[in-house]
Short mmCIF file of C-alpha atoms in Angstrom, two decimals:
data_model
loop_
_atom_site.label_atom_id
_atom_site.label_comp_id
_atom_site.label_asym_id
_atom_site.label_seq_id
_atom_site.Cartn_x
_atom_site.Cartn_y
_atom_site.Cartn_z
CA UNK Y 26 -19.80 -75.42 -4.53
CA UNK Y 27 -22.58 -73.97 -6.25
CA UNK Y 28 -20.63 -70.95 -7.12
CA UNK Y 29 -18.46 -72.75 -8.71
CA UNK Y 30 -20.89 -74.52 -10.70
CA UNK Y 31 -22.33 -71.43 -11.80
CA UNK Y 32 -19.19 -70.22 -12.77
CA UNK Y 33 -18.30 -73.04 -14.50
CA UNK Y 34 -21.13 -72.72 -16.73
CA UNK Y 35 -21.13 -69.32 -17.56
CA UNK Y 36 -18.23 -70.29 -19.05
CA UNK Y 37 -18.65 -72.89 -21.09
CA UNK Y 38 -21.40 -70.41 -22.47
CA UNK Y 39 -19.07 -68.04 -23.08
CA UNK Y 40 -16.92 -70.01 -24.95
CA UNK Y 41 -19.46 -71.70 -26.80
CA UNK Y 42 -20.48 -68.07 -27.84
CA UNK Y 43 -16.55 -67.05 -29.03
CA UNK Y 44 -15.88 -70.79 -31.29
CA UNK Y 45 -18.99 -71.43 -32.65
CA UNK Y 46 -18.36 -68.86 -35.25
CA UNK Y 47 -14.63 -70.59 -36.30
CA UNK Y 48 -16.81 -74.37 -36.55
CA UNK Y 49 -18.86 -72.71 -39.57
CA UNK Y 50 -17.63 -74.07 -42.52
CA UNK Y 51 -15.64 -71.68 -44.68
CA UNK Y 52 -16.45 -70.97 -48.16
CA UNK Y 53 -14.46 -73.33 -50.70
CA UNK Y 54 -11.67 -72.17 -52.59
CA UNK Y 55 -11.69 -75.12 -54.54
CA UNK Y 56 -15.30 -74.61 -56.16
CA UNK Y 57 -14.40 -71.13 -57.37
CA UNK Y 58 -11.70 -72.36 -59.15
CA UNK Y 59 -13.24 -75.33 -60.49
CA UNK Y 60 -15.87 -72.74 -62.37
CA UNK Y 61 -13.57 -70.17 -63.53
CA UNK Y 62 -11.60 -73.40 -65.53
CA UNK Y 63 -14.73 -74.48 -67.24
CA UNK Y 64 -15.21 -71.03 -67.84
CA UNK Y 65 -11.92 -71.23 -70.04
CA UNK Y 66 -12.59 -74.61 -71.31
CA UNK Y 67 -16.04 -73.03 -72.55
CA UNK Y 68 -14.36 -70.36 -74.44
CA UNK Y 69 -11.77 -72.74 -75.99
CA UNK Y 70 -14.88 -74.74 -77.87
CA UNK Y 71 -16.48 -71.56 -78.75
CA UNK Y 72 -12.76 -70.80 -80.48
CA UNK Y 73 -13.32 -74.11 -82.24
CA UNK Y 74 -16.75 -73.26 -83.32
CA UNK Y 75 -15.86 -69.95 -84.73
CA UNK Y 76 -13.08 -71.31 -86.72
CA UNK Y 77 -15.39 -73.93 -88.07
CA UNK Y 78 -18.03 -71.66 -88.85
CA UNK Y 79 -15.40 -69.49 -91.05
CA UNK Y 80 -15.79 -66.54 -88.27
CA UNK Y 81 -11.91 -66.18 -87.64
CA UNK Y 82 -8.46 -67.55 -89.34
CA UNK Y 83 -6.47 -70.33 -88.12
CA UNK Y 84 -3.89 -67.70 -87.02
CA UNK Y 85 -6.25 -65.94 -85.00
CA UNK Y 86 -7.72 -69.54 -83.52
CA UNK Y 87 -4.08 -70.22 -82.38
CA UNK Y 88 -3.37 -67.05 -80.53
CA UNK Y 89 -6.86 -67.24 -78.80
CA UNK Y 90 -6.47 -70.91 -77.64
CA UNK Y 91 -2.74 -69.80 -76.02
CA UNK Y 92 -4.18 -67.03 -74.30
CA UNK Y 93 -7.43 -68.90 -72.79
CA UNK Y 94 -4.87 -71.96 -72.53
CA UNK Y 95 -2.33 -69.84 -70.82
CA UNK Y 96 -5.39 -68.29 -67.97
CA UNK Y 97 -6.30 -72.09 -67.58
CA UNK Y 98 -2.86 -73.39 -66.34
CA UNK Y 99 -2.59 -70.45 -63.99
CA UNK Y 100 -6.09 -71.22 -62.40
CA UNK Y 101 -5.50 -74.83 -62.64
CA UNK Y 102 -1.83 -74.53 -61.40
CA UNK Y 103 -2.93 -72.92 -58.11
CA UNK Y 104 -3.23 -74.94 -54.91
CA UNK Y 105 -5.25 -73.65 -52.32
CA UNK Y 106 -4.45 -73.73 -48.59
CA UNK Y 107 -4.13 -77.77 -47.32
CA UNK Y 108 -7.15 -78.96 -45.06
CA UNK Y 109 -4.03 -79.91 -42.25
CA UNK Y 110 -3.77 -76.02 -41.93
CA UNK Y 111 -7.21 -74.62 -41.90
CA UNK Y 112 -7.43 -77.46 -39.10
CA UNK Y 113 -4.79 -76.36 -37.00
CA UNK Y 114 -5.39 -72.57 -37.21
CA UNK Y 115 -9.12 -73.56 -35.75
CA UNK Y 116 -7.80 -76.11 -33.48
CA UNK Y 117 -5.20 -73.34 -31.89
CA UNK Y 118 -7.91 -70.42 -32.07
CA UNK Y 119 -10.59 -72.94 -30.12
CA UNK Y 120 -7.43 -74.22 -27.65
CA UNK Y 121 -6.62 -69.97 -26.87
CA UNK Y 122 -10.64 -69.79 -26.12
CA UNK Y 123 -11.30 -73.06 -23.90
CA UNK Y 124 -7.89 -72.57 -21.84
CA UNK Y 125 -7.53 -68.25 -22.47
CA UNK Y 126 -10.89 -67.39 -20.92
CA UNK Y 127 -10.96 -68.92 -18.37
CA UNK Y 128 -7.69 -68.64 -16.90
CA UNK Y 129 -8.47 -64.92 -17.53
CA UNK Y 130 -11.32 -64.80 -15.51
CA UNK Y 131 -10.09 -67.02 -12.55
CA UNK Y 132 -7.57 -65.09 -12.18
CA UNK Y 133 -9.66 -61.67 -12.17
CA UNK Y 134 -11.62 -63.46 -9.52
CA UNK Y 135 -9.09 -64.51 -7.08
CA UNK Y 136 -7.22 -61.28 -7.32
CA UNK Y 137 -10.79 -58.82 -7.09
CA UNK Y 138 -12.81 -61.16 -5.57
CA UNK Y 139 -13.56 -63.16 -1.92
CA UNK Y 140 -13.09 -66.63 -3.15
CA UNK Y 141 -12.93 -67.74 0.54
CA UNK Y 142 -15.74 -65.89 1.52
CA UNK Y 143 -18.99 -68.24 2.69
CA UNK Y 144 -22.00 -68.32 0.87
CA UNK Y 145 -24.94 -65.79 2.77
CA UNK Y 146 -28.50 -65.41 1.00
CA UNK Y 147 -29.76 -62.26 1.32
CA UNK Y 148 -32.50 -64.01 4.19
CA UNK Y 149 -29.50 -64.55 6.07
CA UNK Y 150 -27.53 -60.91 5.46
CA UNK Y 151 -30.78 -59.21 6.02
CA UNK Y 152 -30.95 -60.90 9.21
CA UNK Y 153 -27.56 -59.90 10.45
CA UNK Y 154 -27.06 -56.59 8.69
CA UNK Y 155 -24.43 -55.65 10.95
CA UNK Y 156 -23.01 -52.08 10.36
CA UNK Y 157 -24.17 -52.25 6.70
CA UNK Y 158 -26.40 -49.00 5.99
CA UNK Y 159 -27.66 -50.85 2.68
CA UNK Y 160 -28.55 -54.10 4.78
CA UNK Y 161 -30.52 -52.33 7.34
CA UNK Y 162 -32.53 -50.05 5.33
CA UNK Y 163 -33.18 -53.55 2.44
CA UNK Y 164 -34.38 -54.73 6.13
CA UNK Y 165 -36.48 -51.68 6.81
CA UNK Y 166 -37.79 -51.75 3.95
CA UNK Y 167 -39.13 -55.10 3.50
CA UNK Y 168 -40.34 -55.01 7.25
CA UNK Y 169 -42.85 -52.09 6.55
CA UNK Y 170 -43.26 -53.77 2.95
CA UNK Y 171 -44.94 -56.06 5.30
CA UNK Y 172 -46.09 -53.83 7.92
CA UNK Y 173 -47.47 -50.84 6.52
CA UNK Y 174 -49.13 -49.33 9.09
CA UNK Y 175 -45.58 -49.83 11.69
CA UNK Y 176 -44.90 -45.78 12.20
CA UNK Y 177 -41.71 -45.96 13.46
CA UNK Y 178 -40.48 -47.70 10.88
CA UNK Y 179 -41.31 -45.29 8.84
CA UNK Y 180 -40.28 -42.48 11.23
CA UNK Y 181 -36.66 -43.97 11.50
CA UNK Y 182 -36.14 -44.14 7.36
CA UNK Y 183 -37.45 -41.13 6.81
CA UNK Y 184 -34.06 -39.17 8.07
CA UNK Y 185 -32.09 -41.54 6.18
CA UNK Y 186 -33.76 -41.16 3.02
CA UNK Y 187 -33.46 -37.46 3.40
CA UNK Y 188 -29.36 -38.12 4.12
CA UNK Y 189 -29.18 -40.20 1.03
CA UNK Y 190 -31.26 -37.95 -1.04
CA UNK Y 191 -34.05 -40.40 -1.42
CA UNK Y 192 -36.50 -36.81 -1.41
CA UNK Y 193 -39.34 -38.89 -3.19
CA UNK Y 194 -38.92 -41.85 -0.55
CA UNK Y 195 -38.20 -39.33 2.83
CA UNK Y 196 -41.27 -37.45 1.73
CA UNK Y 197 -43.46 -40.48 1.69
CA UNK Y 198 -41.62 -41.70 5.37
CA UNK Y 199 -42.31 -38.52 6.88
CA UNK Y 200 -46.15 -38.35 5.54
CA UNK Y 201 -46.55 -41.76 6.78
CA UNK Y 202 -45.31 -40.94 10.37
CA UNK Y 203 -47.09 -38.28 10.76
CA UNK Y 204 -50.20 -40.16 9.50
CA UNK Y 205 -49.68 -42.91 12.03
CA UNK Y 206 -47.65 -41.79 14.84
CA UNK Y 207 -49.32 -37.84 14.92
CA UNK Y 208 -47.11 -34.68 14.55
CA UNK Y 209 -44.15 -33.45 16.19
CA UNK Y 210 -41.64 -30.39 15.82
CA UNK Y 211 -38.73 -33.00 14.48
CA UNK Y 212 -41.22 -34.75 11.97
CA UNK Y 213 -42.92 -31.77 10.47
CA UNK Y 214 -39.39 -29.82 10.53
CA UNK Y 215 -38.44 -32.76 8.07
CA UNK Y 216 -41.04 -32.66 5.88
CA UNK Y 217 -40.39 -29.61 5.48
CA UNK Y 218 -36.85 -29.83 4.55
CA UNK Y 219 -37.57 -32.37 2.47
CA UNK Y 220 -40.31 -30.48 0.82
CA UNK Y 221 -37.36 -27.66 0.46
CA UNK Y 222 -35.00 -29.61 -0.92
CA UNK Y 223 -36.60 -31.41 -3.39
CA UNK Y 224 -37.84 -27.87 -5.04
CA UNK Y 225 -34.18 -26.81 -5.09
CA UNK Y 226 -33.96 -24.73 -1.62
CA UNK Y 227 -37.49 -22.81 -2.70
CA UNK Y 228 -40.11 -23.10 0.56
CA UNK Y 229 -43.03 -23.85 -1.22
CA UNK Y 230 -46.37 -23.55 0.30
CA UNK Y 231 -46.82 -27.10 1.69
CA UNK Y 232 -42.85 -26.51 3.39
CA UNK Y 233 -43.90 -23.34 4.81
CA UNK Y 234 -47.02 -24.64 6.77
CA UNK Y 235 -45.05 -28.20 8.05
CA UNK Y 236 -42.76 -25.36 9.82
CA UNK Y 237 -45.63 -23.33 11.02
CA UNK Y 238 -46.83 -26.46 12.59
CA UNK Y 239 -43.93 -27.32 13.91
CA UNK Y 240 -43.31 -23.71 15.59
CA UNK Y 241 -46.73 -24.06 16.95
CA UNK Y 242 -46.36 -27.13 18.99
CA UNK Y 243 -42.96 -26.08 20.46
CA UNK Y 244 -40.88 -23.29 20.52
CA UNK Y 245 -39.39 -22.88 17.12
CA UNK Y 246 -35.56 -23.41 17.11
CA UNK Y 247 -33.20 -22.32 14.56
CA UNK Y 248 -33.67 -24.21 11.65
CA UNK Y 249 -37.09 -23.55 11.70
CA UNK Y 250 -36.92 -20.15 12.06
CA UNK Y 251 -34.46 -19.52 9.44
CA UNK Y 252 -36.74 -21.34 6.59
CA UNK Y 253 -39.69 -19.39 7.97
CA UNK Y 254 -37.80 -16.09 7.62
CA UNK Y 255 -36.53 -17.60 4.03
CA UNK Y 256 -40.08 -18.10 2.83
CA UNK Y 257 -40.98 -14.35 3.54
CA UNK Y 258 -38.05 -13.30 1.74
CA UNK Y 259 -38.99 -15.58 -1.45
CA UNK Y 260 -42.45 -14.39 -1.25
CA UNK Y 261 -41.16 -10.36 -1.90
CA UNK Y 262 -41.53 -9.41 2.19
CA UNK Y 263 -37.76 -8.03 2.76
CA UNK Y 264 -39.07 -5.91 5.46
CA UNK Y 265 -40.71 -9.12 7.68
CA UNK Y 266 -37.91 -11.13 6.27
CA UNK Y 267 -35.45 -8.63 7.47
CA UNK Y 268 -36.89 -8.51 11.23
CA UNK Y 269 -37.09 -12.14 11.38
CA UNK Y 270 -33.56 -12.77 10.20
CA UNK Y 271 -32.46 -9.72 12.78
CA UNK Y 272 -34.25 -11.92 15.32
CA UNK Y 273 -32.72 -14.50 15.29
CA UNK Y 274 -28.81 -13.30 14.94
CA UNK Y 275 -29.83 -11.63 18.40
CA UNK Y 276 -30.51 -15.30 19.63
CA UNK Y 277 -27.75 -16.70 17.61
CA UNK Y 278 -24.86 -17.65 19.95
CA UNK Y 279 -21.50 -16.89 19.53
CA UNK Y 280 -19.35 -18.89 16.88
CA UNK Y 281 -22.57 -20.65 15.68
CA UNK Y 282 -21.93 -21.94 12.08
CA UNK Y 283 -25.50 -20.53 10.61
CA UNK Y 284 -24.16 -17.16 11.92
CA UNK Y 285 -22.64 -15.73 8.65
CA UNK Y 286 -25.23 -17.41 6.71
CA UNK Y 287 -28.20 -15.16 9.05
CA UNK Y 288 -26.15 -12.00 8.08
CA UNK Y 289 -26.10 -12.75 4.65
CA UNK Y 290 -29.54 -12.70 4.58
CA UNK Y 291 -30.33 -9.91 6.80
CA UNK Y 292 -27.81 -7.52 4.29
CA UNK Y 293 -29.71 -9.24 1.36
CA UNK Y 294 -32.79 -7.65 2.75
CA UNK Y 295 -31.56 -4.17 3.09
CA UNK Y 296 -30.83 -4.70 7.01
CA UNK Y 297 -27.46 -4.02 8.95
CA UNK Y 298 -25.47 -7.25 9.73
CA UNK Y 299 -25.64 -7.93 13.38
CA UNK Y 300 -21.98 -8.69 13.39
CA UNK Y 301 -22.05 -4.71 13.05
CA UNK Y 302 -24.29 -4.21 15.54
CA UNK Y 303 -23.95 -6.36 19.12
CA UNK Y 304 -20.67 -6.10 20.88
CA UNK Y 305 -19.17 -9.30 21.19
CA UNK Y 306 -20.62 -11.14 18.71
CA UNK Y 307 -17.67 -12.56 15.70
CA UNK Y 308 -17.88 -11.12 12.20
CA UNK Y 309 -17.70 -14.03 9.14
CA UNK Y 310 -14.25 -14.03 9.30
CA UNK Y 311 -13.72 -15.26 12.97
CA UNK Y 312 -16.16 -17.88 12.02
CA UNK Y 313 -14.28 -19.01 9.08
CA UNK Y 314 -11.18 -18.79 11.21
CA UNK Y 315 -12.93 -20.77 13.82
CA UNK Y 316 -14.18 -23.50 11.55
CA UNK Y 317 -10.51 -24.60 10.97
CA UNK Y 318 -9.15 -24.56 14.58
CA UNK Y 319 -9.11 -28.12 16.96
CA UNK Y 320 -11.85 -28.51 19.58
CA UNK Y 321 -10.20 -27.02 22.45
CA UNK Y 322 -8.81 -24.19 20.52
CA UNK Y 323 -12.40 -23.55 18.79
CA UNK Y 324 -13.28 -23.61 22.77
CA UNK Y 325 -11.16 -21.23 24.17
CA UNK Y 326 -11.53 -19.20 21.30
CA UNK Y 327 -15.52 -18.31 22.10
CA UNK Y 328 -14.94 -18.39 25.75
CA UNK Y 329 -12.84 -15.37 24.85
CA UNK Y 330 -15.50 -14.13 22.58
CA UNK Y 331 -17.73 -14.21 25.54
CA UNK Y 332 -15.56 -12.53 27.95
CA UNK Y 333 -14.97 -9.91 25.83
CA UNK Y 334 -18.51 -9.62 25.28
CA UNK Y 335 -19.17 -9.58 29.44
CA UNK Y 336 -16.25 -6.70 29.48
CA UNK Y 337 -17.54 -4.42 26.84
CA UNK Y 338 -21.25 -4.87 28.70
CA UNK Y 339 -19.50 -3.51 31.80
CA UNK Y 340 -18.30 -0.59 30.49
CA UNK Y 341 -21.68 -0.17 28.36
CA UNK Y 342 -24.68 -1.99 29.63
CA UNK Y 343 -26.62 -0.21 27.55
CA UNK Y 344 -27.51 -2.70 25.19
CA UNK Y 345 -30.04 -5.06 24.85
CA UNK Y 346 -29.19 -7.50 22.52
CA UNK Y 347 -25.26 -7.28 24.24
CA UNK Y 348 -26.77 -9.08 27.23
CA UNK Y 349 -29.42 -11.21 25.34
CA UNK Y 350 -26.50 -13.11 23.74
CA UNK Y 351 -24.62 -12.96 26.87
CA UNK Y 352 -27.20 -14.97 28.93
CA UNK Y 353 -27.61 -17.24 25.81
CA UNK Y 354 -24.13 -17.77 25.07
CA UNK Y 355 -23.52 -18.78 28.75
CA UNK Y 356 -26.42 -21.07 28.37
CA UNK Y 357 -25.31 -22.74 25.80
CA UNK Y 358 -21.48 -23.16 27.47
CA UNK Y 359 -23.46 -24.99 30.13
CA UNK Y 360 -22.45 -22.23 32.58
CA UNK Y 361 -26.06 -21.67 34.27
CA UNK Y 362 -24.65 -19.48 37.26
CA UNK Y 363 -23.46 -17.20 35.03
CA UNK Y 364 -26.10 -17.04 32.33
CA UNK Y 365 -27.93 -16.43 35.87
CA UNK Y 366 -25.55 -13.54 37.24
CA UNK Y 367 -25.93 -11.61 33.42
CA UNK Y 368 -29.65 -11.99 33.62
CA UNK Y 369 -29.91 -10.19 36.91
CA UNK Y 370 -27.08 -7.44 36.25
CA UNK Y 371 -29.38 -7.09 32.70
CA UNK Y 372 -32.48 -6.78 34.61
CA UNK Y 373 -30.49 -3.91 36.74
CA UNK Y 374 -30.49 -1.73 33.53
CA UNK Y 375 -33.31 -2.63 31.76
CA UNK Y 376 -35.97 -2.95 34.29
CA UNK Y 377 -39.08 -6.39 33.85
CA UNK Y 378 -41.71 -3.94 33.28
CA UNK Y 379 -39.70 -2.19 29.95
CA UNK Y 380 -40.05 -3.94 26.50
CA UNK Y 381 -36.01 -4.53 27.07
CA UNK Y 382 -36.65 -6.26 30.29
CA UNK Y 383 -39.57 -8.23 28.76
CA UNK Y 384 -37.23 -9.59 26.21
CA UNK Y 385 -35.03 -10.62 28.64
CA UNK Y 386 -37.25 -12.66 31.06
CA UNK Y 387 -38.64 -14.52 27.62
CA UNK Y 388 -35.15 -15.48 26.95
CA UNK Y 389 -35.10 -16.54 30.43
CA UNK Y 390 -38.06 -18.68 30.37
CA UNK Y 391 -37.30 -19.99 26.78
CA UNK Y 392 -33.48 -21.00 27.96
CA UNK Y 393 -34.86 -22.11 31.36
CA UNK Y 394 -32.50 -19.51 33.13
CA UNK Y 395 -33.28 -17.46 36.49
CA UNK Y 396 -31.83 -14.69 37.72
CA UNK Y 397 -28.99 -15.32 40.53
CA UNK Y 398 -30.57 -16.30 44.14
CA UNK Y 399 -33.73 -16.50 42.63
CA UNK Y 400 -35.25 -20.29 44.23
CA UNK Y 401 -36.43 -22.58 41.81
#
C-alpha cells in the first residue's frame, strides 16, 4: 500500500510539473489591439491639427484620414480567438496530462515491473540474501563495517572483490587478513595478483615479495612460479627468466592450459620451447585442439598423450625431463602405482646419487610419490 502511495504522488508531481505552465495566463490579444487603434485615432487628430494650422490642403487631409481610417477598421474589424476556445484547448491539454501519464506509466509498471511482488526492506533481504552475490557481499560488508577487526570476513571478500574487479577493495581485504589472521601461500598469492592486476599485469615490487613469501612458507605452485619468473623477465633478466620458465614447463603436466602460455615466454626469452624438447609433451596446437573437445574426450585424449609419452621413454630412457613429466602426469591422473612404477624404472637410468636422479626423488617428495614396493 505504501508503494502505491508513493506512486501516486510522484505523480501528481509530475503532472503538476507538465500543466502548470498551460494555467499561466496568456498574453492578451485584445490589449495590443486596443493600442495600435488609438494609435490611429492619434494620427487622425494630428491630421486635423495640421489642416488647421495651414500645414496641408483639404485634399491631402482627406486622403490621409481614408488611409489611417481604412488601418483602423482592419484592426478594429479583427476578432481575436473566443475565451470558450482557449478554455477547451487547456482543458483537453490538462485532461491528456492527468489521464495520459499515468496510464502510461501503470502500464510500464505492470508490464516491466513485479507489481505482485511483497514489500522486503533491505534489513530483511540482507538477512535472507539467498543466492544473491550483491546481497551477500551488502551483508559482508556491513558485518565488518561493524566488525573491523573479524579476519575472515575480510579473508572471504577479498577473492570476490578480486573476481569483480574491486582491485582497490581486494587489496584492502587481503591486507586486512593478513594483518589479522597472519600469512598464508593463498592470501599472499592474492595480494599479489591483485597487486598485478591493478598495475596492468606489471609485478611491481610489493607483488613480487607477497609471492616470495608465499613460496617461502610452502612449496610454490604454478601460479606463483610463473609471476616470479614474469618479474625477472620485466626486470631485463631473460637468462634467470628463461631457466625459471624452462622449469616449470618440465613440471607442467600434460594438456595443462598455462602450457602454451610457459612456452611463449620461454621463446620470448631466447630459450627453446619445451614442446620441442620433452617427448610426449603436446605442442600449442593440441592444447587448442584440446580446449574444445568434451570431458571424456579431453580425457582420453591426454591419457594417450601419456602413453605415448611412457612408449617413447621405453625405447629412449634417456631423458630426464621425459620421465619427470611422466611421474607427474601420472600423479596428477590420480594413478599413484604408476607414477610409482616410472619413478623406479627412472631411478634405473638415472641413478639417486646423479643430479638426474636428485631431480627425480625431489619430484618424488614434492608429489608425495615412492618408488614401486617401496613401504610407506
Amino acid at each position: 500500500m505504501v508503494l502505491w502511495i508513493v506512486l501516486a504522488c510522484l505523480t501528481a508531481v509530475v503532472a503538476a510539473l507538465l500543466i502548470a505552465p498551460l494555467m499561466k495566463a496568456s498574453p492578451v490579444a485584445i490589449s495590443d489591439r486596443e493600442d495600435e487603434a488609438a494609435v490611429y485615432r492619434d494620427q487622425l487628430r494630428e491630421v486635423d491639427r495640421d489642416m488647421a494650422q495651414g500645414l496641408i490642403g483639404a485634399e491631402e487631409a482627406d486622403y490621409a484620414r481614408a488611409e489611417i481610417g481604412r488601418r483602423l477598421l482592419s484592426v478594429t474589424q479583427t476578432r481575436p480567438p473566443s475565451p470558450d476556445q482557449s478554455h477547451r484547448s487547456h482543458r483537453l491539454s490538462t485532461s491528456l496530462i492527468l489521464v495520459g501519464v499515468p496510464a502510461i506509466g501503470l502500464c510500464l509498471y505492470i508490464l516491466l515491473g513485479s507489481p505482485g511482488l511483497p514489500a522486503q526492506p533491505l534489513e530483511a533481504r540482507l538477512a535472507h540474501p539467498g543466492n544473491n552475490l550483491s546481497l551477500l557481499v551488502a551483508k559482508a560488508e556491513r558485518h565488518l563495517a561493524q566488525n573491523p577487526q573479524d579476519g575472515a570476513g575480510w579473508d572471504l571478500l577479498a577473492p570476490i572483490y578480486f573476481r569483480s574487479m574491486r582491485l582497490a577493495d581486494a587489496e584492502l581485504a587481503y591486507r586486512n587478513s593478513i594483518r589479522i589472521l597472519g600469512e598464508t601461500p593463498a592470501r599472499l598469492a592474492g595480494l599479489g595478483e591483485t597487486l598485478v592486476a591493478a598495475n596492468d599485469g606489471v609485478v611491481v615490487e610489493d607483488a613480487r615479495h607477497a609471492f616470495e613469501r608465499a613460496a617461502a612458507l610452502d612449496k610454490p605452485n604454478f601460479r606463483t612460479r610463473f609471476y616470479l619468473a614474469l618479474s625477472l623477465e620485466q626486470a631485463g633478466k631473460a637468462a634467470e627468466a628463461r631457466d625459471a620458465f624452462e622449469a616449470i614447463a618440465r613440471d607442467t603436466p600434460p594438456g595443462a592450459t598455462w602450457a602454451s602460455l610457459v612456452d611463449e615466454h620461454i621463446a620470448k626469452n631466447g630459450g627453446r620451447p619445451a614442446a620441442a624438447n620433452v617427448p610426449g609433451k603436446p605442442d600449442a596446437d593440441a592444447v587448442a585442439a584440446a580446449r574444445d573437445l568434451a570431458p571424456a574426450d579431453r580425457q582420453q585424449m591426454i591419457r594417450s598423450m601419456v602413453d605415448s609419452l611412457a612408449a617413447k621413454l621405453q625405447d629412449d630412457p634417456n631423458s630426464i625431463e621425459g620421465w619427470l613429466r611422466l611421474v607427474r602426469s601420472y600423479k596428477v591422473m590420480g594413478e599413484d602405482d604408476k607414477a610409482g612404477q616410472a619413478l623406479q624404472t627412472g631411478l634405473k637410468t638415472f641413478p639417486a646419487d646423479s643430479e638426474a636422479g636428485r631431480r627425480l626423488l625431489a619430484l618424488a617428495r614434492e608429489i608425495d610419490v615412492k618408488p614401486e614396493g617401496a613401504t610407506p
